[in-house]
């Protein structure tokens, strides 16, 4: 786990569906990462990894898996585009070293990143 500004993050490279990735994070008393600023998003930086946003409950009604409000928005230009079925989950993507969000199919396995409160000890490890 990596300690950043009072939160603990862990990157998981083994691809899982969004639902399974979230369940994995919950096993560690966390949830899928919810970036609250661009700076925090840089810590998460990787391409096409699941983070905690979805509109699975209400098409177009994007919400964070941990229930926190959307105070920071960073959709890639033209996103969410609602193209194709099942693009109800959010991935962090990069283009020209700029990290943005894209909507994607929840059932297509992707790497993911978990976030948990610092009340749990963060054992510092290399990301990856």
mmCIF file with all atom_site columns, C-alpha atoms in Angstrom:
data_model
loop_
_atom_site.group_PDB
_atom_site.id
_atom_site.type_symbol
_atom_site.label_atom_id
_atom_site.label_alt_id
_atom_site.label_comp_id
_atom_site.label_asym_id
_atom_site.label_entity_id
_atom_site.label_seq_id
_atom_site.pdbx_PDB_ins_code
_atom_site.Cartn_x
_atom_site.Cartn_y
_atom_site.Cartn_z
_atom_site.occupancy
_atom_site.B_iso_or_equiv
_atom_site.pdbx_formal_charge
_atom_site.auth_seq_id
_atom_site.auth_comp_id
_atom_site.auth_asym_id
_atom_site.auth_atom_id
_atom_site.pdbx_PDB_model_num
ATOM 1   C CA . UNK A 1 1   ? 0.000   0.000  0.000   1.00 0.00 ? 1   UNK A CA 1
ATOM 2   C CA . UNK A 1 2   ? 1.119   3.533  -0.726  1.00 0.00 ? 2   UNK A CA 1
ATOM 3   C CA . UNK A 1 3   ? 0.363   6.338  1.753   1.00 0.00 ? 3   UNK A CA 1
ATOM 4   C CA . UNK A 1 4   ? -0.624  9.614  0.067   1.00 0.00 ? 4   UNK A CA 1
ATOM 5   C CA . UNK A 1 5   ? -2.180  12.520 1.989   1.00 0.00 ? 5   UNK A CA 1
ATOM 6   C CA . UNK A 1 6   ? -3.749  10.337 4.634   1.00 0.00 ? 6   UNK A CA 1
ATOM 7   C CA . UNK A 1 7   ? -5.148  7.735  2.255   1.00 0.00 ? 7   UNK A CA 1
ATOM 8   C CA . UNK A 1 8   ? -3.759  4.329  1.382   1.00 0.00 ? 8   UNK A CA 1
ATOM 9   C CA . UNK A 1 9   ? -3.690  3.137  -2.237  1.00 0.00 ? 9   UNK A CA 1
ATOM 10  C CA . UNK A 1 10  ? -2.883  -0.211 -3.778  1.00 0.00 ? 10  UNK A CA 1
ATOM 11  C CA . UNK A 1 11  ? -2.613  -1.020 -7.484  1.00 0.00 ? 11  UNK A CA 1
ATOM 12  C CA . UNK A 1 12  ? -3.686  -4.495 -8.597  1.00 0.00 ? 12  UNK A CA 1
ATOM 13  C CA . UNK A 1 13  ? -2.372  -5.561 -11.994 1.00 0.00 ? 13  UNK A CA 1
ATOM 14  C CA . UNK A 1 14  ? -4.467  -8.737 -12.266 1.00 0.00 ? 14  UNK A CA 1
ATOM 15  C CA . UNK A 1 15  ? -7.493  -7.738 -14.378 1.00 0.00 ? 15  UNK A CA 1
ATOM 16  C CA . UNK A 1 16  ? -10.945 -8.206 -12.873 1.00 0.00 ? 16  UNK A CA 1
ATOM 17  C CA . UNK A 1 17  ? -14.433 -7.076 -13.777 1.00 0.00 ? 17  UNK A CA 1
ATOM 18  C CA . UNK A 1 18  ? -15.500 -3.838 -12.069 1.00 0.00 ? 18  UNK A CA 1
ATOM 19  C CA . UNK A 1 19  ? -17.740 -5.739 -9.630  1.00 0.00 ? 19  UNK A CA 1
ATOM 20  C CA . UNK A 1 20  ? -14.996 -8.241 -8.732  1.00 0.00 ? 20  UNK A CA 1
ATOM 21  C CA . UNK A 1 21  ? -12.426 -5.437 -8.434  1.00 0.00 ? 21  UNK A CA 1
ATOM 22  C CA . UNK A 1 22  ? -14.692 -3.608 -5.997  1.00 0.00 ? 22  UNK A CA 1
ATOM 23  C CA . UNK A 1 23  ? -15.242 -6.787 -3.975  1.00 0.00 ? 23  UNK A CA 1
ATOM 24  C CA . UNK A 1 24  ? -11.469 -7.265 -3.840  1.00 0.00 ? 24  UNK A CA 1
ATOM 25  C CA . UNK A 1 25  ? -11.007 -3.729 -2.471  1.00 0.00 ? 25  UNK A CA 1
ATOM 26  C CA . UNK A 1 26  ? -13.719 -4.303 0.118   1.00 0.00 ? 26  UNK A CA 1
ATOM 27  C CA . UNK A 1 27  ? -11.827 -7.361 1.379   1.00 0.00 ? 27  UNK A CA 1
ATOM 28  C CA . UNK A 1 28  ? -9.097  -4.892 2.380   1.00 0.00 ? 28  UNK A CA 1
ATOM 29  C CA . UNK A 1 29  ? -11.612 -2.584 4.144   1.00 0.00 ? 29  UNK A CA 1
ATOM 30  C CA . UNK A 1 30  ? -11.488 -0.197 1.197   1.00 0.00 ? 30  UNK A CA 1
ATOM 31  C CA . UNK A 1 31  ? -13.228 0.557  -2.082  1.00 0.00 ? 31  UNK A CA 1
ATOM 32  C CA . UNK A 1 32  ? -12.226 1.374  -5.629  1.00 0.00 ? 32  UNK A CA 1
ATOM 33  C CA . UNK A 1 33  ? -10.240 4.608  -5.692  1.00 0.00 ? 33  UNK A CA 1
ATOM 34  C CA . UNK A 1 34  ? -12.161 7.872  -5.945  1.00 0.00 ? 34  UNK A CA 1
ATOM 35  C CA . UNK A 1 35  ? -9.909  10.689 -7.180  1.00 0.00 ? 35  UNK A CA 1
ATOM 36  C CA . UNK A 1 36  ? -10.825 13.993 -5.533  1.00 0.00 ? 36  UNK A CA 1
ATOM 37  C CA . UNK A 1 37  ? -8.292  16.137 -7.407  1.00 0.00 ? 37  UNK A CA 1
ATOM 38  C CA . UNK A 1 38  ? -6.007  16.017 -10.424 1.00 0.00 ? 38  UNK A CA 1
ATOM 39  C CA . UNK A 1 39  ? -3.000  15.817 -8.088  1.00 0.00 ? 39  UNK A CA 1
ATOM 40  C CA . UNK A 1 40  ? -4.435  12.769 -6.369  1.00 0.00 ? 40  UNK A CA 1
ATOM 41  C CA . UNK A 1 41  ? -5.221  11.296 -9.766  1.00 0.00 ? 41  UNK A CA 1
ATOM 42  C CA . UNK A 1 42  ? -1.533  11.519 -10.709 1.00 0.00 ? 42  UNK A CA 1
ATOM 43  C CA . UNK A 1 43  ? -0.808  9.081  -7.878  1.00 0.00 ? 43  UNK A CA 1
ATOM 44  C CA . UNK A 1 44  ? -3.240  6.640  -9.437  1.00 0.00 ? 44  UNK A CA 1
ATOM 45  C CA . UNK A 1 45  ? -1.790  7.154  -12.898 1.00 0.00 ? 45  UNK A CA 1
ATOM 46  C CA . UNK A 1 46  ? -1.948  4.190  -15.200 1.00 0.00 ? 46  UNK A CA 1
ATOM 47  C CA . UNK A 1 47  ? -3.882  3.442  -18.336 1.00 0.00 ? 47  UNK A CA 1
ATOM 48  C CA . UNK A 1 48  ? -7.309  1.817  -18.386 1.00 0.00 ? 48  UNK A CA 1
ATOM 49  C CA . UNK A 1 49  ? -7.634  0.882  -14.755 1.00 0.00 ? 49  UNK A CA 1
ATOM 50  C CA . UNK A 1 50  ? -10.929 0.749  -12.916 1.00 0.00 ? 50  UNK A CA 1
ATOM 51  C CA . UNK A 1 51  ? -11.713 3.481  -10.414 1.00 0.00 ? 51  UNK A CA 1
ATOM 52  C CA . UNK A 1 52  ? -14.871 3.864  -8.335  1.00 0.00 ? 52  UNK A CA 1
ATOM 53  C CA . UNK A 1 53  ? -17.271 5.645  -10.698 1.00 0.00 ? 53  UNK A CA 1
ATOM 54  C CA . UNK A 1 54  ? -20.299 4.028  -12.302 1.00 0.00 ? 54  UNK A CA 1
ATOM 55  C CA . UNK A 1 55  ? -23.788 4.707  -13.570 1.00 0.00 ? 55  UNK A CA 1
ATOM 56  C CA . UNK A 1 56  ? -24.893 1.108  -13.110 1.00 0.00 ? 56  UNK A CA 1
ATOM 57  C CA . UNK A 1 57  ? -27.877 2.137  -10.951 1.00 0.00 ? 57  UNK A CA 1
ATOM 58  C CA . UNK A 1 58  ? -29.116 4.964  -13.192 1.00 0.00 ? 58  UNK A CA 1
ATOM 59  C CA . UNK A 1 59  ? -27.949 5.459  -16.799 1.00 0.00 ? 59  UNK A CA 1
ATOM 60  C CA . UNK A 1 60  ? -26.202 8.820  -16.955 1.00 0.00 ? 60  UNK A CA 1
ATOM 61  C CA . UNK A 1 61  ? -26.400 9.240  -13.165 1.00 0.00 ? 61  UNK A CA 1
ATOM 62  C CA . UNK A 1 62  ? -22.721 8.785  -12.362 1.00 0.00 ? 62  UNK A CA 1
ATOM 63  C CA . UNK A 1 63  ? -21.873 8.126  -8.724  1.00 0.00 ? 63  UNK A CA 1
ATOM 64  C CA . UNK A 1 64  ? -18.868 7.051  -6.684  1.00 0.00 ? 64  UNK A CA 1
ATOM 65  C CA . UNK A 1 65  ? -18.902 3.553  -5.240  1.00 0.00 ? 65  UNK A CA 1
ATOM 66  C CA . UNK A 1 66  ? -18.089 4.883  -1.752  1.00 0.00 ? 66  UNK A CA 1
ATOM 67  C CA . UNK A 1 67  ? -21.100 7.227  -1.817  1.00 0.00 ? 67  UNK A CA 1
ATOM 68  C CA . UNK A 1 68  ? -19.051 10.439 -1.881  1.00 0.00 ? 68  UNK A CA 1
ATOM 69  C CA . UNK A 1 69  ? -20.339 13.313 -4.058  1.00 0.00 ? 69  UNK A CA 1
ATOM 70  C CA . UNK A 1 70  ? -18.786 14.255 -7.402  1.00 0.00 ? 70  UNK A CA 1
ATOM 71  C CA . UNK A 1 71  ? -16.851 17.406 -6.510  1.00 0.00 ? 71  UNK A CA 1
ATOM 72  C CA . UNK A 1 72  ? -14.124 16.910 -9.095  1.00 0.00 ? 72  UNK A CA 1
ATOM 73  C CA . UNK A 1 73  ? -14.789 16.038 -12.741 1.00 0.00 ? 73  UNK A CA 1
ATOM 74  C CA . UNK A 1 74  ? -12.188 14.998 -15.276 1.00 0.00 ? 74  UNK A CA 1
ATOM 75  C CA . UNK A 1 75  ? -13.907 13.259 -18.177 1.00 0.00 ? 75  UNK A CA 1
ATOM 76  C CA . UNK A 1 76  ? -11.930 12.837 -21.392 1.00 0.00 ? 76  UNK A CA 1
ATOM 77  C CA . UNK A 1 77  ? -13.268 15.009 -24.237 1.00 0.00 ? 77  UNK A CA 1
ATOM 78  C CA . UNK A 1 78  ? -16.520 13.492 -25.503 1.00 0.00 ? 78  UNK A CA 1
ATOM 79  C CA . UNK A 1 79  ? -16.958 11.245 -22.468 1.00 0.00 ? 79  UNK A CA 1
ATOM 80  C CA . UNK A 1 80  ? -19.018 9.712  -21.123 1.00 0.00 ? 80  UNK A CA 1
ATOM 81  C CA . UNK A 1 81  ? -20.157 8.847  -24.625 1.00 0.00 ? 81  UNK A CA 1
ATOM 82  C CA . UNK A 1 82  ? -22.623 6.063  -23.859 1.00 0.00 ? 82  UNK A CA 1
ATOM 83  C CA . UNK A 1 83  ? -21.502 4.209  -26.984 1.00 0.00 ? 83  UNK A CA 1
ATOM 84  C CA . UNK A 1 84  ? -22.153 0.520  -26.816 1.00 0.00 ? 84  UNK A CA 1
ATOM 85  C CA . UNK A 1 85  ? -23.931 -1.472 -24.181 1.00 0.00 ? 85  UNK A CA 1
ATOM 86  C CA . UNK A 1 86  ? -22.651 -1.826 -20.685 1.00 0.00 ? 86  UNK A CA 1
ATOM 87  C CA . UNK A 1 87  ? -20.349 1.206  -20.658 1.00 0.00 ? 87  UNK A CA 1
ATOM 88  C CA . UNK A 1 88  ? -21.411 1.888  -17.105 1.00 0.00 ? 88  UNK A CA 1
ATOM 89  C CA . UNK A 1 89  ? -18.068 1.831  -15.310 1.00 0.00 ? 89  UNK A CA 1
ATOM 90  C CA . UNK A 1 90  ? -15.212 4.300  -15.114 1.00 0.00 ? 90  UNK A CA 1
ATOM 91  C CA . UNK A 1 91  ? -11.570 3.796  -16.010 1.00 0.00 ? 91  UNK A CA 1
ATOM 92  C CA . UNK A 1 92  ? -8.654  6.137  -15.576 1.00 0.00 ? 92  UNK A CA 1
ATOM 93  C CA . UNK A 1 93  ? -6.963  6.590  -18.923 1.00 0.00 ? 93  UNK A CA 1
ATOM 94  C CA . UNK A 1 94  ? -4.061  8.632  -20.223 1.00 0.00 ? 94  UNK A CA 1
ATOM 95  C CA . UNK A 1 95  ? -3.451  10.562 -23.395 1.00 0.00 ? 95  UNK A CA 1
ATOM 96  C CA . UNK A 1 96  ? -0.308  12.636 -23.892 1.00 0.00 ? 96  UNK A CA 1
ATOM 97  C CA . UNK A 1 97  ? 0.462   12.326 -20.169 1.00 0.00 ? 97  UNK A CA 1
ATOM 98  C CA . UNK A 1 98  ? -2.924  13.769 -19.188 1.00 0.00 ? 98  UNK A CA 1
ATOM 99  C CA . UNK A 1 99  ? -5.021  11.512 -16.982 1.00 0.00 ? 99  UNK A CA 1
ATOM 100 C CA . UNK A 1 100 ? -8.757  11.589 -17.657 1.00 0.00 ? 100 UNK A CA 1
ATOM 101 C CA . UNK A 1 101 ? -11.790 9.349  -17.223 1.00 0.00 ? 101 UNK A CA 1
ATOM 102 C CA . UNK A 1 102 ? -13.567 7.188  -19.758 1.00 0.00 ? 102 UNK A CA 1
ATOM 103 C CA . UNK A 1 103 ? -16.682 5.056  -19.496 1.00 0.00 ? 103 UNK A CA 1
ATOM 104 C CA . UNK A 1 104 ? -16.215 1.401  -20.334 1.00 0.00 ? 104 UNK A CA 1
ATOM 105 C CA . UNK A 1 105 ? -17.856 -2.005 -20.178 1.00 0.00 ? 105 UNK A CA 1
ATOM 106 C CA . UNK A 1 106 ? -18.001 -3.216 -16.558 1.00 0.00 ? 106 UNK A CA 1
ATOM 107 C CA . UNK A 1 107 ? -17.629 -6.854 -17.583 1.00 0.00 ? 107 UNK A CA 1
ATOM 108 C CA . UNK A 1 108 ? -14.318 -6.416 -19.429 1.00 0.00 ? 108 UNK A CA 1
ATOM 109 C CA . UNK A 1 109 ? -11.560 -7.210 -16.897 1.00 0.00 ? 109 UNK A CA 1
ATOM 110 C CA . UNK A 1 110 ? -9.109  -4.389 -16.160 1.00 0.00 ? 110 UNK A CA 1
ATOM 111 C CA . UNK A 1 111 ? -6.421  -3.653 -13.590 1.00 0.00 ? 111 UNK A CA 1
ATOM 112 C CA . UNK A 1 112 ? -7.721  -1.525 -10.713 1.00 0.00 ? 112 UNK A CA 1
ATOM 113 C CA . UNK A 1 113 ? -6.693  0.579  -7.751  1.00 0.00 ? 113 UNK A CA 1
ATOM 114 C CA . UNK A 1 114 ? -8.089  0.466  -4.235  1.00 0.00 ? 114 UNK A CA 1
ATOM 115 C CA . UNK A 1 115 ? -8.228  3.239  -1.671  1.00 0.00 ? 115 UNK A CA 1
ATOM 116 C CA . UNK A 1 116 ? -8.750  3.005  2.066   1.00 0.00 ? 116 UNK A CA 1
ATOM 117 C CA . UNK A 1 117 ? -8.599  5.367  5.001   1.00 0.00 ? 117 UNK A CA 1
ATOM 118 C CA . UNK A 1 118 ? -5.357  5.728  6.856   1.00 0.00 ? 118 UNK A CA 1
ATOM 119 C CA . UNK A 1 119 ? -6.903  4.355  10.056  1.00 0.00 ? 119 UNK A CA 1
ATOM 120 C CA . UNK A 1 120 ? -5.592  1.106  8.645   1.00 0.00 ? 120 UNK A CA 1
ATOM 121 C CA . UNK A 1 121 ? -1.825  0.851  8.557   1.00 0.00 ? 121 UNK A CA 1
ATOM 122 C CA . UNK A 1 122 ? -0.421  1.469  5.090   1.00 0.00 ? 122 UNK A CA 1
ATOM 123 C CA . UNK A 1 123 ? 2.472   -0.843 4.498   1.00 0.00 ? 123 UNK A CA 1
ATOM 124 C CA . UNK A 1 124 ? 4.590   1.077  2.025   1.00 0.00 ? 124 UNK A CA 1
ATOM 125 C CA . UNK A 1 125 ? 5.369   -0.912 -1.075  1.00 0.00 ? 125 UNK A CA 1
ATOM 126 C CA . UNK A 1 126 ? 6.239   -0.134 -4.639  1.00 0.00 ? 126 UNK A CA 1
ATOM 127 C CA . UNK A 1 127 ? 3.225   0.387  -6.844  1.00 0.00 ? 127 UNK A CA 1
ATOM 128 C CA . UNK A 1 128 ? 2.772   -2.509 -9.219  1.00 0.00 ? 128 UNK A CA 1
#
